[in-house]
XYZ file of C-alpha atoms in Angstrom:
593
model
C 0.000 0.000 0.000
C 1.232 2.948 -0.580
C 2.593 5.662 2.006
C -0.654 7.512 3.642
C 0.723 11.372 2.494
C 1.291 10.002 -0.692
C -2.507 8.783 -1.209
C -3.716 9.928 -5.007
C -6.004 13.194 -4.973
C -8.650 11.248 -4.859
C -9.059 12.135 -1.324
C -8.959 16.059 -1.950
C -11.091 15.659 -4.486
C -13.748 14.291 -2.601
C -13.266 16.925 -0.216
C -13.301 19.736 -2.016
C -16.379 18.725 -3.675
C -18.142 18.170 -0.504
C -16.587 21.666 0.153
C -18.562 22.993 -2.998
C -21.833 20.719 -2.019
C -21.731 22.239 1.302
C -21.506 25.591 0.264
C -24.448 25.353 -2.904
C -26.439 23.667 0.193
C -25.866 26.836 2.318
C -26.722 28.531 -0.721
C -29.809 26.930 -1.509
C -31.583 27.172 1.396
C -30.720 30.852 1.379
C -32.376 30.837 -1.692
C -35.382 28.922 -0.158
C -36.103 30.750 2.717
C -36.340 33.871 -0.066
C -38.543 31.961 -2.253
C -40.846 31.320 0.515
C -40.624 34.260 1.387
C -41.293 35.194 -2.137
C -44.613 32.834 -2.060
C -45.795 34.281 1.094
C -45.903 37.577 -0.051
C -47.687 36.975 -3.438
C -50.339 34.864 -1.272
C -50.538 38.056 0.986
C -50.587 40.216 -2.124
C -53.199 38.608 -3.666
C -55.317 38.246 -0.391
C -54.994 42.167 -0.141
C -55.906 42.944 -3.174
C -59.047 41.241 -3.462
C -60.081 42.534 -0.182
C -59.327 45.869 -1.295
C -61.640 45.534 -4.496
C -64.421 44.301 -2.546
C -63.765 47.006 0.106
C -64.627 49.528 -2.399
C -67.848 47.528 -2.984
C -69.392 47.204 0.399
C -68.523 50.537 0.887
C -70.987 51.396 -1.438
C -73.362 49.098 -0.220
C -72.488 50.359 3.553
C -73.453 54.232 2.253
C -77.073 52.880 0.700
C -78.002 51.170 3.905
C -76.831 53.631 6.015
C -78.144 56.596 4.776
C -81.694 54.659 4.288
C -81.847 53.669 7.791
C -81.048 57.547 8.741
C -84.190 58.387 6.749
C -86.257 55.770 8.153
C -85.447 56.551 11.867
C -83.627 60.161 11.636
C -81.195 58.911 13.925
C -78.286 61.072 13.625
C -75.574 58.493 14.554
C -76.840 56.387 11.041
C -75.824 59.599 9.734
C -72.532 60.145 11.186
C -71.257 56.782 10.319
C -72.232 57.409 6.455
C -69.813 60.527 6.617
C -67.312 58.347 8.308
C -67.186 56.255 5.373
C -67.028 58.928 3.372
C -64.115 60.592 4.690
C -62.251 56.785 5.498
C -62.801 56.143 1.977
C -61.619 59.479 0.595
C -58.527 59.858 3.069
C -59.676 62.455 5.190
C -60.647 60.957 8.278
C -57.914 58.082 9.628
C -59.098 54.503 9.080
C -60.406 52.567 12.083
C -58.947 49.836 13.942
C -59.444 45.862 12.223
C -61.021 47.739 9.408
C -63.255 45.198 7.837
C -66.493 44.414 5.699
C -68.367 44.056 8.366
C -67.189 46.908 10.586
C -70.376 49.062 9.969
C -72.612 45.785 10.175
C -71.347 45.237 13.847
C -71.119 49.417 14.322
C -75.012 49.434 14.301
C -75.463 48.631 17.792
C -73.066 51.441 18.617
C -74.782 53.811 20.681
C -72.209 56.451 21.042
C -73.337 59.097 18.301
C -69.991 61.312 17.535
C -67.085 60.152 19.129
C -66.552 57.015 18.732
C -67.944 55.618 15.650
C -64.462 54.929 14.496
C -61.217 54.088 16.443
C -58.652 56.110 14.829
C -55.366 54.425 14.598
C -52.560 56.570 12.424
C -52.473 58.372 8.837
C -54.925 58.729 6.697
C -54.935 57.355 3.726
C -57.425 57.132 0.819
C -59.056 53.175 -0.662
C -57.429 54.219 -4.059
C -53.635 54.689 -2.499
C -54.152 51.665 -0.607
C -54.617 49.947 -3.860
C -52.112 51.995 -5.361
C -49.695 50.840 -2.632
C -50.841 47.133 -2.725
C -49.518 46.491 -6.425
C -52.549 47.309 -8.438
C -52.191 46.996 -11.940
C -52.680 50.170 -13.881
C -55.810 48.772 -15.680
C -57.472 47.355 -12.385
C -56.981 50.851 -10.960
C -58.346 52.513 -13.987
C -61.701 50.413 -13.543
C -61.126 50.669 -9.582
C -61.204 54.470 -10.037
C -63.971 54.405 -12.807
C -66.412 52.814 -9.708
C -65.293 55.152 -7.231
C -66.579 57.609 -9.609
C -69.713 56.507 -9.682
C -70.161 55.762 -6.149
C -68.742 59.356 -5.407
C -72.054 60.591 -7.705
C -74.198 58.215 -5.410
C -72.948 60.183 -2.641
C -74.435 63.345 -4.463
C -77.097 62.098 -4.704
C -77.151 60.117 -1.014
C -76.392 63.821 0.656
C -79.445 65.395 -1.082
C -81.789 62.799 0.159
C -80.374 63.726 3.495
C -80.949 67.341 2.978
C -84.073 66.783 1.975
C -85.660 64.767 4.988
C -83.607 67.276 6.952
C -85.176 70.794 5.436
C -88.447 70.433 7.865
C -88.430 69.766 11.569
C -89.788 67.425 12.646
C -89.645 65.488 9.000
C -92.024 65.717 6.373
C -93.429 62.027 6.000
C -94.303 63.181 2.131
C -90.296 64.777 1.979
C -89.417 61.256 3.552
C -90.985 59.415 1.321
C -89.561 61.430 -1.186
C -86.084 60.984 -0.424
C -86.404 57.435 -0.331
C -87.609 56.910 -3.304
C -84.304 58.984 -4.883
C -82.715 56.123 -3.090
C -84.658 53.382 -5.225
C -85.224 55.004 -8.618
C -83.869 53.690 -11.960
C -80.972 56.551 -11.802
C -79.738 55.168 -8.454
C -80.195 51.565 -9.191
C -78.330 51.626 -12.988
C -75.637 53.516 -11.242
C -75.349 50.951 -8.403
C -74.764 48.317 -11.571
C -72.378 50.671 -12.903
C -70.561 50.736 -9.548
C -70.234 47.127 -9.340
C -69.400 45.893 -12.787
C -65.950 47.143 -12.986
C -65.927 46.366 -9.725
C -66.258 42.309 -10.114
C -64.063 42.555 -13.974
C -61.439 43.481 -11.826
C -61.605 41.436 -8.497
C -61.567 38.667 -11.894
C -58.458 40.224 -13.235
C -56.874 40.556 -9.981
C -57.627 36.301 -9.209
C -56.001 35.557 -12.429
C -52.759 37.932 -12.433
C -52.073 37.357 -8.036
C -52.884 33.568 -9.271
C -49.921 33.663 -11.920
C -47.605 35.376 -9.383
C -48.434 32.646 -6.835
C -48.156 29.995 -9.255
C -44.648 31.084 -10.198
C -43.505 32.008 -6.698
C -44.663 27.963 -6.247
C -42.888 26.767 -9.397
C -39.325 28.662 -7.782
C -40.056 27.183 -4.289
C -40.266 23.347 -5.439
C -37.529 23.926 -7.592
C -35.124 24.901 -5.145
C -36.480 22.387 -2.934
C -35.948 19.587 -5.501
C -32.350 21.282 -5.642
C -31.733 20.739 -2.142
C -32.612 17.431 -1.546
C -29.972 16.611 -4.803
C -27.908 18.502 -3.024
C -28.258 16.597 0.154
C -28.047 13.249 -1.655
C -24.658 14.086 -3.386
C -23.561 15.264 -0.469
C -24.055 12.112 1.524
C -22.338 10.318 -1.435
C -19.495 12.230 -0.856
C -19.196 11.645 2.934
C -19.348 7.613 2.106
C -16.950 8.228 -0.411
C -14.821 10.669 2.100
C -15.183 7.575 4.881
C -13.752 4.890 2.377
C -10.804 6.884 1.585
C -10.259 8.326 5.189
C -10.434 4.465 6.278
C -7.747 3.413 3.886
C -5.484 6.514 4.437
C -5.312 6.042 8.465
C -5.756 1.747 8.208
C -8.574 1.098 10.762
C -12.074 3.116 11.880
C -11.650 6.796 13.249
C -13.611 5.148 16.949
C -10.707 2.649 16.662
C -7.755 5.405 16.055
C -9.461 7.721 18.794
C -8.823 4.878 21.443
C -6.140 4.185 20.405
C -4.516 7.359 21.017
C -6.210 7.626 24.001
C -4.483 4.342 25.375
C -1.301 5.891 24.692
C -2.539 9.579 26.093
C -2.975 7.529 29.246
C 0.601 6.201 28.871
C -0.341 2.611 27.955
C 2.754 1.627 25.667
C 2.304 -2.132 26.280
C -1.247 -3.088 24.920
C 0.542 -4.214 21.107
C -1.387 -2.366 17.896
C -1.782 -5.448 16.007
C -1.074 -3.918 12.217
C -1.269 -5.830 8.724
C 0.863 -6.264 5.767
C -1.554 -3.579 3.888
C -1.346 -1.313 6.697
C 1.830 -0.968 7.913
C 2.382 2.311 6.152
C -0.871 3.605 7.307
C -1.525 6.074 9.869
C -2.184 3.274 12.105
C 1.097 1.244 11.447
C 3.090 4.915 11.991
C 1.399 4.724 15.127
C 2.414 1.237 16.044
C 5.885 2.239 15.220
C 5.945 5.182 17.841
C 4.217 3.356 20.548
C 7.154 0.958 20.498
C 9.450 3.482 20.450
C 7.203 5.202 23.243
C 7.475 2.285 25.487
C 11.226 1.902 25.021
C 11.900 5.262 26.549
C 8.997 4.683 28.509
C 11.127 1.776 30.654
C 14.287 4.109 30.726
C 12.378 7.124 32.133
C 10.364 4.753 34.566
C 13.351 2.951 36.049
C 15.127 6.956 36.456
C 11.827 7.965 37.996
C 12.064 5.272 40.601
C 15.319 5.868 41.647
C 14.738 9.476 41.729
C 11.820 9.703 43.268
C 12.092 11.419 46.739
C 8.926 9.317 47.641
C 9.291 5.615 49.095
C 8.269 3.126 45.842
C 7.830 -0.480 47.424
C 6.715 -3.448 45.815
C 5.517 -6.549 47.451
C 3.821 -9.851 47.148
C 0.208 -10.966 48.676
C 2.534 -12.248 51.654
C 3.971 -9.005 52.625
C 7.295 -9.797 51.627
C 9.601 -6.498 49.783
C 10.294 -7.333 46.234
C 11.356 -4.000 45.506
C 13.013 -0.739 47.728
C 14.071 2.262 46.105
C 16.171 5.287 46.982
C 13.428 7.264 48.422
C 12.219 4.232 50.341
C 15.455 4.423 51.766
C 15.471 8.370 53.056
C 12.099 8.332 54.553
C 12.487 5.045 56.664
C 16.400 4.786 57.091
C 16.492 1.059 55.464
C 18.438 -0.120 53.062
C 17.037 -1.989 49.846
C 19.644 -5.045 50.556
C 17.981 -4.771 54.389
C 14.417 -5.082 53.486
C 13.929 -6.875 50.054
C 12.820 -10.786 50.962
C 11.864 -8.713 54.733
C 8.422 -8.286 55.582
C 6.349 -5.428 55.757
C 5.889 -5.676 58.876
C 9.359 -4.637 60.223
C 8.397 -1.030 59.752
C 4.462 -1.126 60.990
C 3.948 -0.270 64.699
C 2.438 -2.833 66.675
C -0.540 -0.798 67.098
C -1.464 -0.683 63.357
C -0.535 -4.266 62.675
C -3.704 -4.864 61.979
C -4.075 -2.550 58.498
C -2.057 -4.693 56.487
C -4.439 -8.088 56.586
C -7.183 -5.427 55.800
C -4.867 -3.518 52.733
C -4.121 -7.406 51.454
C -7.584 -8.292 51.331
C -8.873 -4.931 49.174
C -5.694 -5.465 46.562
C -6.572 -9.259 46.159
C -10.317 -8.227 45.649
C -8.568 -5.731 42.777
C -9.475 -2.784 44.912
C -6.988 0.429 44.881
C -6.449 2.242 48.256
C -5.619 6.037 47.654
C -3.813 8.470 50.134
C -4.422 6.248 52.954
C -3.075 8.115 55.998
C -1.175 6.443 58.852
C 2.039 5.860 60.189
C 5.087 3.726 60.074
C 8.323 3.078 62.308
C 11.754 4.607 61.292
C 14.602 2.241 61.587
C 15.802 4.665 64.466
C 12.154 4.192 66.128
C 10.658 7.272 65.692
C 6.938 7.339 63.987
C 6.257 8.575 61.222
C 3.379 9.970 59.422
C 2.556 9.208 55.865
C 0.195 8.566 53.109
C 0.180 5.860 51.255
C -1.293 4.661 47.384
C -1.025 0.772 47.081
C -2.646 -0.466 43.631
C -2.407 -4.037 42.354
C -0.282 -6.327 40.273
C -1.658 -8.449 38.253
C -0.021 -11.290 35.851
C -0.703 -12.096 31.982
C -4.005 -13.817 33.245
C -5.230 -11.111 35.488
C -4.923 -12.708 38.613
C -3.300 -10.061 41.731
C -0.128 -11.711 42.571
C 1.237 -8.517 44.372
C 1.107 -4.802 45.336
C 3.167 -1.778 44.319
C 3.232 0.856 47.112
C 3.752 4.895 46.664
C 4.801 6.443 50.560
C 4.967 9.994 50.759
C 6.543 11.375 54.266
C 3.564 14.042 55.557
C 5.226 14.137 59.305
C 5.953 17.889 58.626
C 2.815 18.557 56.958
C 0.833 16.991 59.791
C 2.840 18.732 62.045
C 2.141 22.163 60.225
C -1.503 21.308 59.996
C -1.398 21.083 63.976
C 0.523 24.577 64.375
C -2.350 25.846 61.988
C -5.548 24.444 64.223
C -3.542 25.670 67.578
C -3.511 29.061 65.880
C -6.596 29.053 64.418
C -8.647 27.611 67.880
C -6.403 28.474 70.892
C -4.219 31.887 72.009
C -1.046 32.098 71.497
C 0.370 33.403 74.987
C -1.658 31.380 77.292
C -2.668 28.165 75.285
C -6.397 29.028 76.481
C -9.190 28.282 73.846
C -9.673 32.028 71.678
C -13.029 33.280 70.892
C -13.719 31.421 67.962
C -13.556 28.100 69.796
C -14.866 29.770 72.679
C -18.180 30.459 70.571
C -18.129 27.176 68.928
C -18.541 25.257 71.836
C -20.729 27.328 73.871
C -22.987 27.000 70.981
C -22.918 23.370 71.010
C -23.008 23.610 74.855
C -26.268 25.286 74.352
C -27.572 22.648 71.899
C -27.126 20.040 74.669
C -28.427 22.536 77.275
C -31.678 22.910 75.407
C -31.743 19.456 74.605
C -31.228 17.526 78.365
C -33.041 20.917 80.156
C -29.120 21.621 81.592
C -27.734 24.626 83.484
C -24.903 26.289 82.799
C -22.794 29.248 83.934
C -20.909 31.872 81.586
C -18.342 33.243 83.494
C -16.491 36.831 82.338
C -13.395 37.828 84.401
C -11.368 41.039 84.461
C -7.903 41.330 86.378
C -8.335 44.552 88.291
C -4.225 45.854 89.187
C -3.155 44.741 86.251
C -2.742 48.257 84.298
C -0.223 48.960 86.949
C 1.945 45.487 86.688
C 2.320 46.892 82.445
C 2.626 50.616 83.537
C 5.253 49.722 86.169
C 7.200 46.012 85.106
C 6.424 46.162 81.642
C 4.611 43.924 79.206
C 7.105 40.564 79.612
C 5.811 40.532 83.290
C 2.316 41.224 82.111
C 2.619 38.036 79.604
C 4.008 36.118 82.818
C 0.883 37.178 85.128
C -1.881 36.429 82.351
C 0.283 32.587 81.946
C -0.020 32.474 85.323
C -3.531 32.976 85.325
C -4.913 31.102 82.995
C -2.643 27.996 84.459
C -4.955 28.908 88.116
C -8.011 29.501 85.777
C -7.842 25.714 84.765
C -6.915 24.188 88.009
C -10.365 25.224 89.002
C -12.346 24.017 86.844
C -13.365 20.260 85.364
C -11.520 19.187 81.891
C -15.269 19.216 80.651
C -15.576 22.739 81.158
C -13.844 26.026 79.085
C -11.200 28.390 79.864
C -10.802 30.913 77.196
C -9.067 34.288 76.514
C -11.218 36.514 75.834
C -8.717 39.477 75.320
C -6.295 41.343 76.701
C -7.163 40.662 80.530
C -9.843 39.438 80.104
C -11.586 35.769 80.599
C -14.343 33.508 80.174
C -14.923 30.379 81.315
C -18.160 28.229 80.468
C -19.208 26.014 83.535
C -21.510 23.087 82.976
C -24.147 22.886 85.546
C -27.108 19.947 86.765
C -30.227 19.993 85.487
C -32.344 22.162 85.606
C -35.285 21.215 88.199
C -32.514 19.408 90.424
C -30.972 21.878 91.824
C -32.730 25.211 91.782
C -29.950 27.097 93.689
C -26.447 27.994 92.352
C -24.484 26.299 95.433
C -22.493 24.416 91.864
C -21.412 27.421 90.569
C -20.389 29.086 93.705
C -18.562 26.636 94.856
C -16.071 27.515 91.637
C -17.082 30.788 91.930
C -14.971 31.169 95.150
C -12.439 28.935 94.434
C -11.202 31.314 91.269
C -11.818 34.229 93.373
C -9.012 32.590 96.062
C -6.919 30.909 93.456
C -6.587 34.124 91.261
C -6.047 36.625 94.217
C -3.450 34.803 96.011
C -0.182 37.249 94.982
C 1.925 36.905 91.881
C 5.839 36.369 92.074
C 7.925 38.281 90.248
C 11.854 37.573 91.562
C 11.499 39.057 94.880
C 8.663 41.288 94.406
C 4.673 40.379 94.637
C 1.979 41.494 92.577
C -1.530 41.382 93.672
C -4.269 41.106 90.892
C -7.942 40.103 92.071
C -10.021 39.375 89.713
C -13.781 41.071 89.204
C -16.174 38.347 88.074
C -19.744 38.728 86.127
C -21.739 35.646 85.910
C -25.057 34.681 83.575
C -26.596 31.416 84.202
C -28.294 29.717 81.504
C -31.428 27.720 82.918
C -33.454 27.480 79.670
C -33.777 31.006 78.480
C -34.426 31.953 74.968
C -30.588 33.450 74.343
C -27.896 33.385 72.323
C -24.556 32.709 73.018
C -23.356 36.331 72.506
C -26.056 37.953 74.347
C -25.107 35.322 77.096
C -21.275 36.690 77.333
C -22.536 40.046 77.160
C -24.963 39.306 80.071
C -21.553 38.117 82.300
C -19.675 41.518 80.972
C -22.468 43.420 82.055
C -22.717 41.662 85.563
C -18.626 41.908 85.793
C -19.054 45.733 85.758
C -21.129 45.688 88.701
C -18.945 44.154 90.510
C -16.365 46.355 89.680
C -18.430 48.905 90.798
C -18.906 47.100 94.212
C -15.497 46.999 95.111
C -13.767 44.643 92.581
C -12.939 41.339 94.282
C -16.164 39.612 94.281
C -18.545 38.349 91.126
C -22.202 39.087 90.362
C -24.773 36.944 88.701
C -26.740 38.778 86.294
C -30.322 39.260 86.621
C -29.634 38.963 90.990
């Protein structure tokens, strides 16, 4: 077979034609939409022309009855609407709203006289411009305008038969009479044929020449239709065609080249392309080629990675015994491969996690793959270390596991980090006392339970009264040293259950767990503690040779069931801890007593 870039230009050609198929297609239906558009219009053309005809007939036949029933009853809105036709017809008065035949028909019930017997919508504009405007031949307008001549002179002779019936009040029966009968005479009724002869020659004219334009506009439309669907058909040809010649240029099907090179975008360089004679110079047998090549460097770069790798890369069988030990496996647990391969596992597990590795066997043999498993190992020297671990299995020719390969990374510093970060983030820095964030976490949670079990509880807000002066007088190092001091008294009084926090600067809350609610309706429980930090934290500071006293001032606010939050709880205590400031300092008050 010949090479795959040398293929004839039977390919190209193929393509390019589809090319030019594609683009007439584009093309055509371009040209359909306009032809449609094309055969809409003349349908709408026609429609409007033949309504506009027999517009100018009923309004002829709208003026007769009208200005007969105005005779009959002398109702001047009868009157008014034979004007409006007038002057709608003529262009003088704008033309109503879903202007039809039958608009005066339904108007009749219209009781409003003047003002509303039309809805006036934009420009006026006479019957003859419309049909002007509409596409009118010049010889249907000629007859069009020859009947609006003689319905004009009907008008004449409409307005004196008004005039008359109007010239005595009230009417003249005899005038009445009268003016009717100008109405039904042989003048008015040859001039009503005369109206509507040219009339119904050129609604006929109109039929046959909107009928030719519609027929054509048809004719165009399945044309370019028929042109289309050719279109489409050679243009499926070509894509067979285009298939045929794409399958013999690249040697298999386009699904089959896709996964291919997805097999070896995932790096699988040992699944063999299988390639025949007839397609060796193919795309396909170019790609066989290169995967070989691929999975020849493939080995070199592996076996460098492995060495290099500053991660431990262990292999071993379903037995736990080391096949394999690399460099990195060396660094992070200090033994060498010649000490561990044919060594089990086991050597470096502590004997308080000996029991993950029957677990870890029995996921790899079921085929499982355990990611970033975290736990820790034993350094030759005995220290622990933490690490996290990828173990995936290894499988023979027949897919059965016979073994495991292992990927350790050394976190100990990361874990260690990640411990620095929750101290910081949970607990103050100076004193090792919870801050306020974990302060208000677990007083919320204390509350939960609270609610939940109908428990007391105590929220207790200290200030240390002297000890502006110990800053002022020693410095802030001593201050540090007295707040230490005080928060290592602070939690000497209280239960490992309960919460010591700093709150700021001097100041400190502690949250106090208390009995339920209905046993113990005193608060002997809380001032029992109560006194206990008032002794522990006024007994005097040492300083070298000098003494520092610092009493504390406490406010207290007892939760017993209350609807409050935690904050407006710690602001109860601060508010209670300024009272007793005000007392003297030395001594706490419970809010609300």
């Amino acid at each position: 077979m010949k090479n795959w870039r040398d293929q004839p230009s039977t390919f190209k050609l193929y393509l390019y034609s589809m090319l030019v198929i594609v683009f007439l297609l584009g093309l055509s239906f371009i040209v359909l939409v306009y032809e449609q558009l094309r055969y809409e219009a003349a349908i709408e053309n026609r429609e409007q022309s033949i309504r506009l005809a027999a517009e100018l007939r009923q309004s002829s036949n709208d003026l007769a009855r009208l200005v007969r029933t105005y005779i009959i009853t002398g109702n001047p809105l009868y009157k008014e609407q034979f004007r409006a036709v007038v002057e709608i017809r003529d262009g003088i008065r704008p033309r109503p709203k879903n202007y039809s035949l039958a608009y005066w028909d339904l108007k009749a019930l219209d009781t409003d006289q003047f003002g509303s017997s039309t809805t006036e919508t934009g420009e006026a504009i006479s019957l003859l411009d419309l049909m002007h405007q509409a596409g009118i031949t010049d010889a249907e307008l000629a007859n069009l305008q020859l009947s609006k001549q003689k319905s004009d002179m009907l008008v004449t002779v409409e307005n004196k038969a008004i005039s008359l019936v109007e010239e005595d009040t009230p009417t003249n029966p005899l005038k009445r009479e009268q003016a009717l009968a100008m109405l039904a005479d042989n003048y008015f009724t040859s001039m009503k044929s005369e109206i509507m002869r040219p009339i119904i020659a050129t609604e006929q004219m109109i039929i046959e020449r909107t009928q030719r334009a519609v027929n054509l506009a048809n004719q165009r439309l399945i044309f370019v239709t028929v042109c289309l669907f050719v279109l489409g058909g050679l243009l499926l040809l070509l894509i067979i065609k285009i298939g045929q010649q794409l399958k013999r240029i690249i040697g298999c099907s386009v699904r089959e080249l896709q996964n291919r090179i997805h097999e070896l975008g995932k790096g699988n360089f040992l699944t063999p392309i299988h390639v025949t004679d007839t397609n060796s110079e193919s795309v396909l047998g170019w790609l066989a080629k290169t995967q070989r090549k691929l999975a020849e460097l493939n080995m070199e770069h592996f076996k460098s990675i492995i060495e290099s790798s500053d991660d431990a890369i262990i292999s071993k069988n379903m037995q736990s015994i080391v096949a394999s030990w690399n460099l990195g496996a060396e660094k992070i647990f200090g033994y060498t491969a010649e000490e561990m391969i044919g060594q089990s596992m086991t050597i470096i597990i502590p004997p308080n996690r000996l029991h993950e590795e029957p677990a870890i066997l029995k996921r790899i043999a079921n085929g499982e793959k355990v990611d970033h498993f975290e736990t820790q190992r034993l350094h030759k020297n005995g220290t622990l270390i933490d690490i996290s671990v990828t173990i995936s299995p290894i499988s023979n020719q027949h897919g059965k596991v016979i073994g495991a390969s292992k990927i350790a990374r050394d976190i100990t510093k990361a874990k260690t980090a990640e411990a620095e970060i929750r101290r910081l983030a949970f607990f103050d820095s100076l004193t090792g006392l919870a801050n306020r964030r974990l302060l208000l976490d677990r007083l919320n949670q204390l509350y939960a339970t609270a609610v939940r079990d109908k428990l007391m509880f105590a929220v207790i807000f200290l200030d240390l009264d002297n000890f502006k002066s110990l800053n002022d007088s020693k410095g802030h190092q001593a201050g540090d040293v007295l707040l230490k001091q005080t928060a290592e008294r602070l939690v000497s009084c209280i239960r490992e259950s309960d919460t010591a926090a700093r709150f700021g600067g001097d100041e400190f809350v502690v949250v106090l767990q208390g009995p339920k609610v209905q046993s113990n309706p005193n608060n002997e429980w809380l001032n029992t503690v109560l006194s206990k930090i008032i002794t522990e934290l006024g007994t005097p500071y040492q300083f070298g040779n000098d003494y520092h006293f610092c009493t504390p001032s406490i406010g207290v606010s007892v939760f017993k069931g209350q609807q409050y939050t935690a904050e407006q709880l710690i602001k109860q205590a601060d508010h209670a801890m300024y009272q007793a400031k005000s007392v003297g300092k030395n001594c706490y008050k419970v809010f609300g007593e």
